[in-house]
Amino acid sequence: MNLLLFCCKTLLSSPFCSCMGFAPVLCFCYNAAVRWCPMMKQLLFRLAKSPGMGRLVGWSFRWCSWVLPVKKVYRTEKMLAFEHPRPAYADHIILSPRAAVSDLLALGEEKNRGYLPELWRTVETLAANRPEYRQGFTVAANGGKRQEVGQVHFHLFTGYSLVSKDPAAGQEGPVLFTDAAVCIRRHPSPEWAFHFVVQPASAAVGYDQTGVPAPMTEAYLQAIPKAISQLQDRYDLAEKGYSLVYRQSSNSQTALPIFHLIAGPKKAKPEQRQ
């Protein structure tokens, strides 16, 4: 009973976030994050990983983000970004749709097709406005056995890379899947047991001068979940656990994102890569 009273008091005393609403905005408020005690934060973090909690997590991102015990850094009508409550890497941020979306493949459903382009706009905004990301960063989302929370989310961080670099021009591996928007190839120098490259089917994509995705770029991002599903059964990706990864270096061009799809264990290296 005392714990219940404490929770109610905490919620009622938590101020509304000063950056509430749906217009895109960088957030600098701590709001509820500073009012929740560490014990309650730990409990909520564990509950989020419980089976069947995914829809509740997505619902809370949409309607109750102001009271979540995390520090929000950016939000739009469709996307929420906040500091990871238990960061595993430097500058570790979580990005997730403000809706109940179970996993990466669910982003390919018609009602969810706008979230991946919105995610990419969010990454670009954070990279442009936060100095820690200007020299490079990694974006990664887990699927299958690697996904611990039943709500799709992406990790943005620095200081560690899951993949070393993109294949050089002319070094592409064989095509495994392609359609009008996206192409998946086998990585010519795989670093994981299963390592694929996800890229636009045509190089004629890019961003216009306002920063809004050109139609072909948006179609490419929307097509990625469906393309992954085409490989899932063939390589049993869900059972192995997989990740969709983007690596940005200081000289990369985010206007043409090339992703890595990795699964299974990482291959042993004869020498440590920088």
PDB file of C-alpha atoms in Angstrom:
ATOM      1  CA  MET A   1       0.000   0.000   0.000  1.00  0.00           C
ATOM      2  CA  ASN A   2       2.796   2.409   0.863  1.00  0.00           C
ATOM      3  CA  LEU A   3       4.471   1.651  -2.481  1.00  0.00           C
ATOM      4  CA  LEU A   4       1.189   2.331  -4.319  1.00  0.00           C
ATOM      5  CA  LEU A   5       0.751   5.639  -2.514  1.00  0.00           C
ATOM      6  CA  PHE A   6       4.320   6.575  -3.350  1.00  0.00           C
ATOM      7  CA  CYS A   7       3.768   5.835  -7.061  1.00  0.00           C
ATOM      8  CA  CYS A   8       0.571   7.915  -7.143  1.00  0.00           C
ATOM      9  CA  LYS A   9       2.285  10.792  -5.377  1.00  0.00           C
ATOM     10  CA  THR A  10       5.197  10.627  -7.812  1.00  0.00           C
ATOM     11  CA  LEU A  11       2.946  10.668 -10.874  1.00  0.00           C
ATOM     12  CA  LEU A  12       0.771  13.479  -9.609  1.00  0.00           C
ATOM     13  CA  SER A  13       3.749  15.610  -8.612  1.00  0.00           C
ATOM     14  CA  SER A  14       5.589  15.113 -11.916  1.00  0.00           C
ATOM     15  CA  PRO A  15       5.321  18.236 -14.046  1.00  0.00           C
ATOM     16  CA  PHE A  16       4.265  18.079 -17.652  1.00  0.00           C
ATOM     17  CA  CYS A  17       7.208  18.062 -19.999  1.00  0.00           C
ATOM     18  CA  SER A  18       7.899  21.562 -21.257  1.00  0.00           C
ATOM     19  CA  CYS A  19       8.282  20.175 -24.766  1.00  0.00           C
ATOM     20  CA  MET A  20       5.044  18.193 -24.919  1.00  0.00           C
ATOM     21  CA  GLY A  21       3.089  18.063 -28.130  1.00  0.00           C
ATOM     22  CA  PHE A  22       3.653  16.660 -31.583  1.00  0.00           C
ATOM     23  CA  ALA A  23       5.801  19.296 -33.345  1.00  0.00           C
ATOM     24  CA  PRO A  24       9.434  18.153 -33.771  1.00  0.00           C
ATOM     25  CA  VAL A  25      11.528  19.502 -30.907  1.00  0.00           C
ATOM     26  CA  LEU A  26      14.783  18.817 -29.129  1.00  0.00           C
ATOM     27  CA  CYS A  27      14.097  18.121 -25.448  1.00  0.00           C
ATOM     28  CA  PHE A  28      16.212  19.430 -22.617  1.00  0.00           C
ATOM     29  CA  CYS A  29      13.861  18.792 -19.703  1.00  0.00           C
ATOM     30  CA  TYR A  30      14.357  16.109 -17.063  1.00  0.00           C
ATOM     31  CA  ASN A  31      10.706  16.171 -15.916  1.00  0.00           C
ATOM     32  CA  ALA A  32       9.700  12.788 -14.473  1.00  0.00           C
ATOM     33  CA  ALA A  33      13.167  11.302 -14.873  1.00  0.00           C
ATOM     34  CA  VAL A  34      14.435  13.094 -11.791  1.00  0.00           C
ATOM     35  CA  ARG A  35      11.378  12.278  -9.654  1.00  0.00           C
ATOM     36  CA  TRP A  36      11.316   8.502  -9.977  1.00  0.00           C
ATOM     37  CA  CYS A  37      13.497   6.795  -7.381  1.00  0.00           C
ATOM     38  CA  PRO A  38      16.151   4.334  -8.644  1.00  0.00           C
ATOM     39  CA  MET A  39      14.181   1.351  -7.300  1.00  0.00           C
ATOM     40  CA  MET A  40      11.099   2.291  -9.324  1.00  0.00           C
ATOM     41  CA  LYS A  41      13.162   2.930 -12.445  1.00  0.00           C
ATOM     42  CA  GLN A  42      14.728  -0.528 -12.120  1.00  0.00           C
ATOM     43  CA  LEU A  43      11.328  -2.152 -11.644  1.00  0.00           C
ATOM     44  CA  LEU A  44       9.832  -0.450 -14.704  1.00  0.00           C
ATOM     45  CA  PHE A  45      12.885  -1.372 -16.773  1.00  0.00           C
ATOM     46  CA  ARG A  46      12.402  -5.045 -15.851  1.00  0.00           C
ATOM     47  CA  LEU A  47       8.680  -4.900 -16.541  1.00  0.00           C
ATOM     48  CA  ALA A  48       9.339  -3.495 -20.027  1.00  0.00           C
ATOM     49  CA  LYS A  49      11.246  -6.691 -20.833  1.00  0.00           C
ATOM     50  CA  SER A  50       8.434  -8.961 -19.633  1.00  0.00           C
ATOM     51  CA  PRO A  51       6.518 -11.011 -22.233  1.00  0.00           C
ATOM     52  CA  GLY A  52       3.401  -9.280 -23.481  1.00  0.00           C
ATOM     53  CA  MET A  53       4.446  -5.796 -22.334  1.00  0.00           C
ATOM     54  CA  GLY A  54       5.400  -4.544 -25.798  1.00  0.00           C
ATOM     55  CA  ARG A  55       2.017  -2.990 -26.631  1.00  0.00           C
ATOM     56  CA  LEU A  56       1.905  -1.231 -23.273  1.00  0.00           C
ATOM     57  CA  VAL A  57       5.385   0.184 -23.848  1.00  0.00           C
ATOM     58  CA  GLY A  58       4.372   1.502 -27.291  1.00  0.00           C
ATOM     59  CA  TRP A  59       1.150   2.926 -25.862  1.00  0.00           C
ATOM     60  CA  SER A  60       3.074   4.735 -23.115  1.00  0.00           C
ATOM     61  CA  PHE A  61       5.436   6.259 -25.684  1.00  0.00           C
ATOM     62  CA  ARG A  62       2.411   7.689 -27.488  1.00  0.00           C
ATOM     63  CA  TRP A  63       0.252   8.933 -24.635  1.00  0.00           C
ATOM     64  CA  CYS A  64       2.320   9.026 -21.456  1.00  0.00           C
ATOM     65  CA  SER A  65       5.844   9.958 -22.561  1.00  0.00           C
ATOM     66  CA  TRP A  66       5.850  12.969 -20.231  1.00  0.00           C
ATOM     67  CA  VAL A  67       5.785  10.744 -17.138  1.00  0.00           C
ATOM     68  CA  LEU A  68       8.320   8.097 -18.225  1.00  0.00           C
ATOM     69  CA  PRO A  69      11.362   7.905 -15.933  1.00  0.00           C
ATOM     70  CA  VAL A  70      13.838   8.683 -18.723  1.00  0.00           C
ATOM     71  CA  LYS A  71      15.484  11.814 -20.042  1.00  0.00           C
ATOM     72  CA  LYS A  72      13.886  12.671 -23.380  1.00  0.00           C
ATOM     73  CA  VAL A  73      16.183  14.240 -25.972  1.00  0.00           C
ATOM     74  CA  TYR A  74      13.941  14.522 -29.045  1.00  0.00           C
ATOM     75  CA  ARG A  75      10.407  13.769 -30.125  1.00  0.00           C
ATOM     76  CA  THR A  76       8.086  14.192 -33.066  1.00  0.00           C
ATOM     77  CA  GLU A  77       4.518  13.053 -33.624  1.00  0.00           C
ATOM     78  CA  LYS A  78       5.823   9.612 -34.630  1.00  0.00           C
ATOM     79  CA  MET A  79       9.158   9.187 -32.856  1.00  0.00           C
ATOM     80  CA  LEU A  80      10.558   9.446 -29.331  1.00  0.00           C
ATOM     81  CA  ALA A  81      14.257   9.542 -28.413  1.00  0.00           C
ATOM     82  CA  PHE A  82      15.601   9.286 -24.884  1.00  0.00           C
ATOM     83  CA  GLU A  83      18.797   8.434 -23.050  1.00  0.00           C
ATOM     84  CA  HIS A  84      19.164   4.710 -22.396  1.00  0.00           C
ATOM     85  CA  PRO A  85      18.350   4.016 -18.724  1.00  0.00           C
ATOM     86  CA  ARG A  86      21.213   1.494 -18.609  1.00  0.00           C
ATOM     87  CA  PRO A  87      23.654   2.590 -21.327  1.00  0.00           C
ATOM     88  CA  ALA A  88      25.939  -0.085 -22.710  1.00  0.00           C
ATOM     89  CA  TYR A  89      27.890   2.345 -24.905  1.00  0.00           C
ATOM     90  CA  ALA A  90      28.907   5.977 -24.939  1.00  0.00           C
ATOM     91  CA  ASP A  91      26.197   8.527 -25.830  1.00  0.00           C
ATOM     92  CA  HIS A  92      23.609   5.732 -25.845  1.00  0.00           C
ATOM     93  CA  ILE A  93      20.133   6.848 -26.950  1.00  0.00           C
ATOM     94  CA  ILE A  94      16.982   4.827 -27.653  1.00  0.00           C
ATOM     95  CA  LEU A  95      14.705   5.756 -30.575  1.00  0.00           C
ATOM     96  CA  SER A  96      11.263   4.192 -30.869  1.00  0.00           C
ATOM     97  CA  PRO A  97       7.932   4.798 -32.621  1.00  0.00           C
ATOM     98  CA  ARG A  98       5.262   6.494 -30.535  1.00  0.00           C
ATOM     99  CA  ALA A  99       2.942   3.572 -31.229  1.00  0.00           C
ATOM    100  CA  ALA A 100       2.761  -0.130 -30.451  1.00  0.00           C
ATOM    101  CA  VAL A 101       5.009  -1.737 -33.096  1.00  0.00           C
ATOM    102  CA  SER A 102       6.278  -5.155 -32.083  1.00  0.00           C
ATOM    103  CA  ASP A 103       9.447  -5.610 -34.146  1.00  0.00           C
ATOM    104  CA  LEU A 104      11.425  -4.672 -37.238  1.00  0.00           C
ATOM    105  CA  LEU A 105       9.240  -6.714 -39.560  1.00  0.00           C
ATOM    106  CA  ALA A 106       6.098  -4.993 -38.255  1.00  0.00           C
ATOM    107  CA  LEU A 107       7.529  -1.719 -39.586  1.00  0.00           C
ATOM    108  CA  GLY A 108       6.690  -3.096 -43.044  1.00  0.00           C
ATOM    109  CA  GLU A 109       2.950  -3.163 -42.325  1.00  0.00           C
ATOM    110  CA  GLU A 110       0.961  -0.500 -44.153  1.00  0.00           C
ATOM    111  CA  LYS A 111      -0.017   1.375 -40.990  1.00  0.00           C
ATOM    112  CA  ASN A 112       3.622   1.491 -39.833  1.00  0.00           C
ATOM    113  CA  ARG A 113       5.395   2.363 -43.080  1.00  0.00           C
ATOM    114  CA  GLY A 114       6.102   5.955 -42.060  1.00  0.00           C
ATOM    115  CA  TYR A 115       8.155   5.134 -38.978  1.00  0.00           C
ATOM    116  CA  LEU A 116      11.466   4.109 -40.568  1.00  0.00           C
ATOM    117  CA  PRO A 117      11.741   7.314 -42.661  1.00  0.00           C
ATOM    118  CA  GLU A 118      10.846   9.275 -39.517  1.00  0.00           C
ATOM    119  CA  LEU A 119      13.527   7.417 -37.607  1.00  0.00           C
ATOM    120  CA  TRP A 120      16.070   8.411 -40.223  1.00  0.00           C
ATOM    121  CA  ARG A 121      15.054  12.072 -39.988  1.00  0.00           C
ATOM    122  CA  THR A 122      15.433  11.822 -36.207  1.00  0.00           C
ATOM    123  CA  VAL A 123      18.929  10.357 -36.516  1.00  0.00           C
ATOM    124  CA  GLU A 124      19.930  13.150 -38.873  1.00  0.00           C
ATOM    125  CA  THR A 125      18.574  15.783 -36.510  1.00  0.00           C
ATOM    126  CA  LEU A 126      20.393  14.359 -33.494  1.00  0.00           C
ATOM    127  CA  ALA A 127      23.641  13.989 -35.449  1.00  0.00           C
ATOM    128  CA  ALA A 128      23.423  17.615 -36.585  1.00  0.00           C
ATOM    129  CA  ASN A 129      22.575  19.054 -33.171  1.00  0.00           C
ATOM    130  CA  ARG A 130      24.622  16.959 -30.738  1.00  0.00           C
ATOM    131  CA  PRO A 131      28.413  17.319 -31.076  1.00  0.00           C
ATOM    132  CA  GLU A 132      29.120  13.822 -29.743  1.00  0.00           C
ATOM    133  CA  TYR A 133      27.702  12.284 -32.948  1.00  0.00           C
ATOM    134  CA  ARG A 134      29.468  14.469 -35.491  1.00  0.00           C
ATOM    135  CA  GLN A 135      32.572  12.280 -35.699  1.00  0.00           C
ATOM    136  CA  GLY A 136      30.592   9.105 -36.228  1.00  0.00           C
ATOM    137  CA  PHE A 137      28.010   6.843 -34.643  1.00  0.00           C
ATOM    138  CA  THR A 138      26.219   3.516 -34.933  1.00  0.00           C
ATOM    139  CA  VAL A 139      22.483   2.871 -35.265  1.00  0.00           C
ATOM    140  CA  ALA A 140      21.252  -0.661 -34.546  1.00  0.00           C
ATOM    141  CA  ALA A 141      17.958  -2.486 -34.000  1.00  0.00           C
ATOM    142  CA  ASN A 142      17.679  -6.088 -32.844  1.00  0.00           C
ATOM    143  CA  GLY A 143      15.250  -8.742 -34.004  1.00  0.00           C
ATOM    144  CA  GLY A 144      14.424 -12.347 -33.230  1.00  0.00           C
ATOM    145  CA  LYS A 145      16.183 -13.738 -30.159  1.00  0.00           C
ATOM    146  CA  ARG A 146      18.296 -10.602 -29.836  1.00  0.00           C
ATOM    147  CA  GLN A 147      15.249  -8.431 -29.162  1.00  0.00           C
ATOM    148  CA  GLU A 148      14.564  -8.172 -25.433  1.00  0.00           C
ATOM    149  CA  VAL A 149      11.607  -5.748 -25.414  1.00  0.00           C
ATOM    150  CA  GLY A 150       8.413  -6.384 -27.391  1.00  0.00           C
ATOM    151  CA  GLN A 151       8.479  -2.863 -28.854  1.00  0.00           C
ATOM    152  CA  VAL A 152      10.722  -2.113 -31.823  1.00  0.00           C
ATOM    153  CA  HIS A 153      13.489   0.313 -30.903  1.00  0.00           C
ATOM    154  CA  PHE A 154      16.798   1.485 -32.294  1.00  0.00           C
ATOM    155  CA  HIS A 155      20.035   2.134 -30.429  1.00  0.00           C
ATOM    156  CA  LEU A 156      22.134   5.199 -31.286  1.00  0.00           C
ATOM    157  CA  PHE A 157      25.616   5.273 -29.739  1.00  0.00           C
ATOM    158  CA  THR A 158      29.302   6.051 -30.239  1.00  0.00           C
ATOM    159  CA  GLY A 159      32.595   4.418 -29.314  1.00  0.00           C
ATOM    160  CA  TYR A 160      31.810   0.919 -30.578  1.00  0.00           C
ATOM    161  CA  SER A 161      31.097  -0.514 -34.011  1.00  0.00           C
ATOM    162  CA  LEU A 162      29.296  -3.773 -34.766  1.00  0.00           C
ATOM    163  CA  VAL A 163      30.690  -3.687 -38.320  1.00  0.00           C
ATOM    164  CA  SER A 164      33.908  -2.173 -39.627  1.00  0.00           C
ATOM    165  CA  LYS A 165      32.897  -0.567 -42.918  1.00  0.00           C
ATOM    166  CA  ASP A 166      30.711  -0.773 -45.999  1.00  0.00           C
ATOM    167  CA  PRO A 167      31.892  -2.722 -49.053  1.00  0.00           C
ATOM    168  CA  ALA A 168      33.925  -0.623 -51.472  1.00  0.00           C
ATOM    169  CA  ALA A 169      32.416   0.243 -54.830  1.00  0.00           C
ATOM    170  CA  GLY A 170      32.793  -2.674 -57.204  1.00  0.00           C
ATOM    171  CA  GLN A 171      33.313  -5.114 -54.319  1.00  0.00           C
ATOM    172  CA  GLU A 172      29.641  -5.989 -53.791  1.00  0.00           C
ATOM    173  CA  GLY A 173      28.675  -9.582 -53.118  1.00  0.00           C
ATOM    174  CA  PRO A 174      25.990 -11.632 -54.925  1.00  0.00           C
ATOM    175  CA  VAL A 175      22.385 -10.400 -54.854  1.00  0.00           C
ATOM    176  CA  LEU A 176      20.075 -12.371 -52.553  1.00  0.00           C
ATOM    177  CA  PHE A 177      16.951 -10.223 -52.889  1.00  0.00           C
ATOM    178  CA  THR A 178      15.962  -7.189 -54.911  1.00  0.00           C
ATOM    179  CA  ASP A 179      12.860  -5.267 -55.885  1.00  0.00           C
ATOM    180  CA  ALA A 180      12.180  -1.775 -57.217  1.00  0.00           C
ATOM    181  CA  ALA A 181      13.394  -0.058 -54.029  1.00  0.00           C
ATOM    182  CA  VAL A 182      15.852  -2.222 -52.086  1.00  0.00           C
ATOM    183  CA  CYS A 183      18.605  -4.726 -52.751  1.00  0.00           C
ATOM    184  CA  ILE A 184      20.197  -7.184 -50.299  1.00  0.00           C
ATOM    185  CA  ARG A 185      23.604  -8.660 -51.101  1.00  0.00           C
ATOM    186  CA  ARG A 186      25.914 -11.042 -49.315  1.00  0.00           C
ATOM    187  CA  HIS A 187      28.764  -9.093 -47.712  1.00  0.00           C
ATOM    188  CA  PRO A 188      32.002  -9.797 -49.621  1.00  0.00           C
ATOM    189  CA  SER A 189      34.036  -9.813 -46.369  1.00  0.00           C
ATOM    190  CA  PRO A 190      31.596 -11.013 -43.694  1.00  0.00           C
ATOM    191  CA  GLU A 191      32.369 -10.229 -40.062  1.00  0.00           C
ATOM    192  CA  TRP A 192      29.449 -12.292 -38.747  1.00  0.00           C
ATOM    193  CA  ALA A 193      28.235 -15.819 -39.426  1.00  0.00           C
ATOM    194  CA  PHE A 194      25.485 -14.242 -41.542  1.00  0.00           C
ATOM    195  CA  HIS A 195      26.363 -10.816 -42.896  1.00  0.00           C
ATOM    196  CA  PHE A 196      24.357  -9.029 -45.593  1.00  0.00           C
ATOM    197  CA  VAL A 197      24.371  -5.532 -47.067  1.00  0.00           C
ATOM    198  CA  VAL A 198      21.065  -3.677 -47.445  1.00  0.00           C
ATOM    199  CA  GLN A 199      21.192  -0.864 -49.992  1.00  0.00           C
ATOM    200  CA  PRO A 200      18.957   1.057 -52.388  1.00  0.00           C
ATOM    201  CA  ALA A 201      18.164  -0.760 -55.610  1.00  0.00           C
ATOM    202  CA  SER A 202      19.154   2.385 -57.485  1.00  0.00           C
ATOM    203  CA  ALA A 203      21.830   4.944 -56.636  1.00  0.00           C
ATOM    204  CA  ALA A 204      19.536   7.700 -57.888  1.00  0.00           C
ATOM    205  CA  VAL A 205      18.206   8.508 -54.432  1.00  0.00           C
ATOM    206  CA  GLY A 206      18.851  11.400 -52.119  1.00  0.00           C
ATOM    207  CA  TYR A 207      17.480  14.201 -50.026  1.00  0.00           C
ATOM    208  CA  ASP A 208      16.139  17.461 -51.373  1.00  0.00           C
ATOM    209  CA  GLN A 209      17.395  20.801 -50.048  1.00  0.00           C
ATOM    210  CA  THR A 210      14.760  20.984 -47.310  1.00  0.00           C
ATOM    211  CA  GLY A 211      16.021  17.774 -45.710  1.00  0.00           C
ATOM    212  CA  VAL A 212      12.822  15.823 -46.461  1.00  0.00           C
ATOM    213  CA  PRO A 213      13.431  12.388 -48.003  1.00  0.00           C
ATOM    214  CA  ALA A 214      13.039  12.294 -51.753  1.00  0.00           C
ATOM    215  CA  PRO A 215      10.292   9.836 -52.815  1.00  0.00           C
ATOM    216  CA  MET A 216      12.711   7.111 -53.866  1.00  0.00           C
ATOM    217  CA  THR A 217      14.661   7.347 -50.607  1.00  0.00           C
ATOM    218  CA  GLU A 218      11.485   7.088 -48.567  1.00  0.00           C
ATOM    219  CA  ALA A 219      10.352   4.105 -50.632  1.00  0.00           C
ATOM    220  CA  TYR A 220      13.724   2.452 -49.974  1.00  0.00           C
ATOM    221  CA  LEU A 221      13.473   2.878 -46.204  1.00  0.00           C
ATOM    222  CA  GLN A 222       9.872   1.649 -46.200  1.00  0.00           C
ATOM    223  CA  ALA A 223      10.854  -1.459 -48.196  1.00  0.00           C
ATOM    224  CA  ILE A 224      13.627  -2.638 -45.841  1.00  0.00           C
ATOM    225  CA  PRO A 225      11.404  -4.579 -43.360  1.00  0.00           C
ATOM    226  CA  LYS A 226       9.744  -6.543 -46.165  1.00  0.00           C
ATOM    227  CA  ALA A 227      13.138  -7.326 -47.672  1.00  0.00           C
ATOM    228  CA  ILE A 228      14.386  -8.649 -44.322  1.00  0.00           C
ATOM    229  CA  SER A 229      11.331 -10.894 -44.075  1.00  0.00           C
ATOM    230  CA  GLN A 230      12.305 -12.466 -47.409  1.00  0.00           C
ATOM    231  CA  LEU A 231      15.598 -13.608 -45.879  1.00  0.00           C
ATOM    232  CA  GLN A 232      14.239 -14.558 -42.474  1.00  0.00           C
ATOM    233  CA  ASP A 233      12.870 -17.970 -43.420  1.00  0.00           C
ATOM    234  CA  ARG A 234      15.759 -18.767 -45.731  1.00  0.00           C
ATOM    235  CA  TYR A 235      18.399 -18.202 -43.051  1.00  0.00           C
ATOM    236  CA  ASP A 236      16.317 -18.736 -39.891  1.00  0.00           C
ATOM    237  CA  LEU A 237      17.215 -15.234 -38.720  1.00  0.00           C
ATOM    238  CA  ALA A 238      14.684 -15.053 -35.882  1.00  0.00           C
ATOM    239  CA  GLU A 239      16.102 -18.150 -34.204  1.00  0.00           C
ATOM    240  CA  LYS A 240      19.686 -16.961 -34.614  1.00  0.00           C
ATOM    241  CA  GLY A 241      18.905 -13.406 -33.549  1.00  0.00           C
ATOM    242  CA  TYR A 242      19.735 -10.588 -35.933  1.00  0.00           C
ATOM    243  CA  SER A 243      20.504  -6.870 -36.051  1.00  0.00           C
ATOM    244  CA  LEU A 244      20.003  -4.136 -38.626  1.00  0.00           C
ATOM    245  CA  VAL A 245      23.023  -1.839 -38.346  1.00  0.00           C
ATOM    246  CA  TYR A 246      24.101   1.466 -39.834  1.00  0.00           C
ATOM    247  CA  ARG A 247      27.615   2.769 -39.280  1.00  0.00           C
ATOM    248  CA  GLN A 248      28.300   6.475 -39.775  1.00  0.00           C
ATOM    249  CA  SER A 249      31.870   7.744 -39.943  1.00  0.00           C
ATOM    250  CA  SER A 250      32.952  11.373 -40.120  1.00  0.00           C
ATOM    251  CA  ASN A 251      33.035  11.227 -43.927  1.00  0.00           C
ATOM    252  CA  SER A 252      29.915   9.094 -44.527  1.00  0.00           C
ATOM    253  CA  GLN A 253      26.936  10.393 -46.466  1.00  0.00           C
ATOM    254  CA  THR A 254      23.745   9.816 -44.465  1.00  0.00           C
ATOM    255  CA  ALA A 255      21.665  10.791 -47.504  1.00  0.00           C
ATOM    256  CA  LEU A 256      22.338   7.339 -48.941  1.00  0.00           C
ATOM    257  CA  PRO A 257      22.151   4.966 -45.992  1.00  0.00           C
ATOM    258  CA  ILE A 258      23.634   1.514 -46.463  1.00  0.00           C
ATOM    259  CA  PHE A 259      22.701  -0.929 -43.704  1.00  0.00           C
ATOM    260  CA  HIS A 260      24.215  -4.192 -42.531  1.00  0.00           C
ATOM    261  CA  LEU A 261      22.036  -7.142 -41.600  1.00  0.00           C
ATOM    262  CA  ILE A 262      23.976  -9.417 -39.251  1.00  0.00           C
ATOM    263  CA  ALA A 263      23.025 -12.650 -37.488  1.00  0.00           C
ATOM    264  CA  GLY A 264      24.586 -15.438 -35.512  1.00  0.00           C
ATOM    265  CA  PRO A 265      27.968 -15.193 -33.764  1.00  0.00           C
ATOM    266  CA  LYS A 266      30.685 -12.784 -34.762  1.00  0.00           C
ATOM    267  CA  LYS A 267      33.559 -14.330 -36.672  1.00  0.00           C
ATOM    268  CA  ALA A 268      36.956 -14.536 -35.019  1.00  0.00           C
ATOM    269  CA  LYS A 269      39.425 -12.017 -36.383  1.00  0.00           C
ATOM    270  CA  PRO A 270      43.086 -12.805 -37.058  1.00  0.00           C
ATOM    271  CA  GLU A 271      43.905  -9.349 -35.717  1.00  0.00           C
ATOM    272  CA  GLN A 272      42.030  -6.574 -33.917  1.00  0.00           C
ATOM    273  CA  ARG A 273      40.485  -4.042 -36.277  1.00  0.00           C
ATOM    274  CA  GLN A 274      40.591  -0.366 -35.506  1.00  0.00           C
TER     275      GLN A 274
END
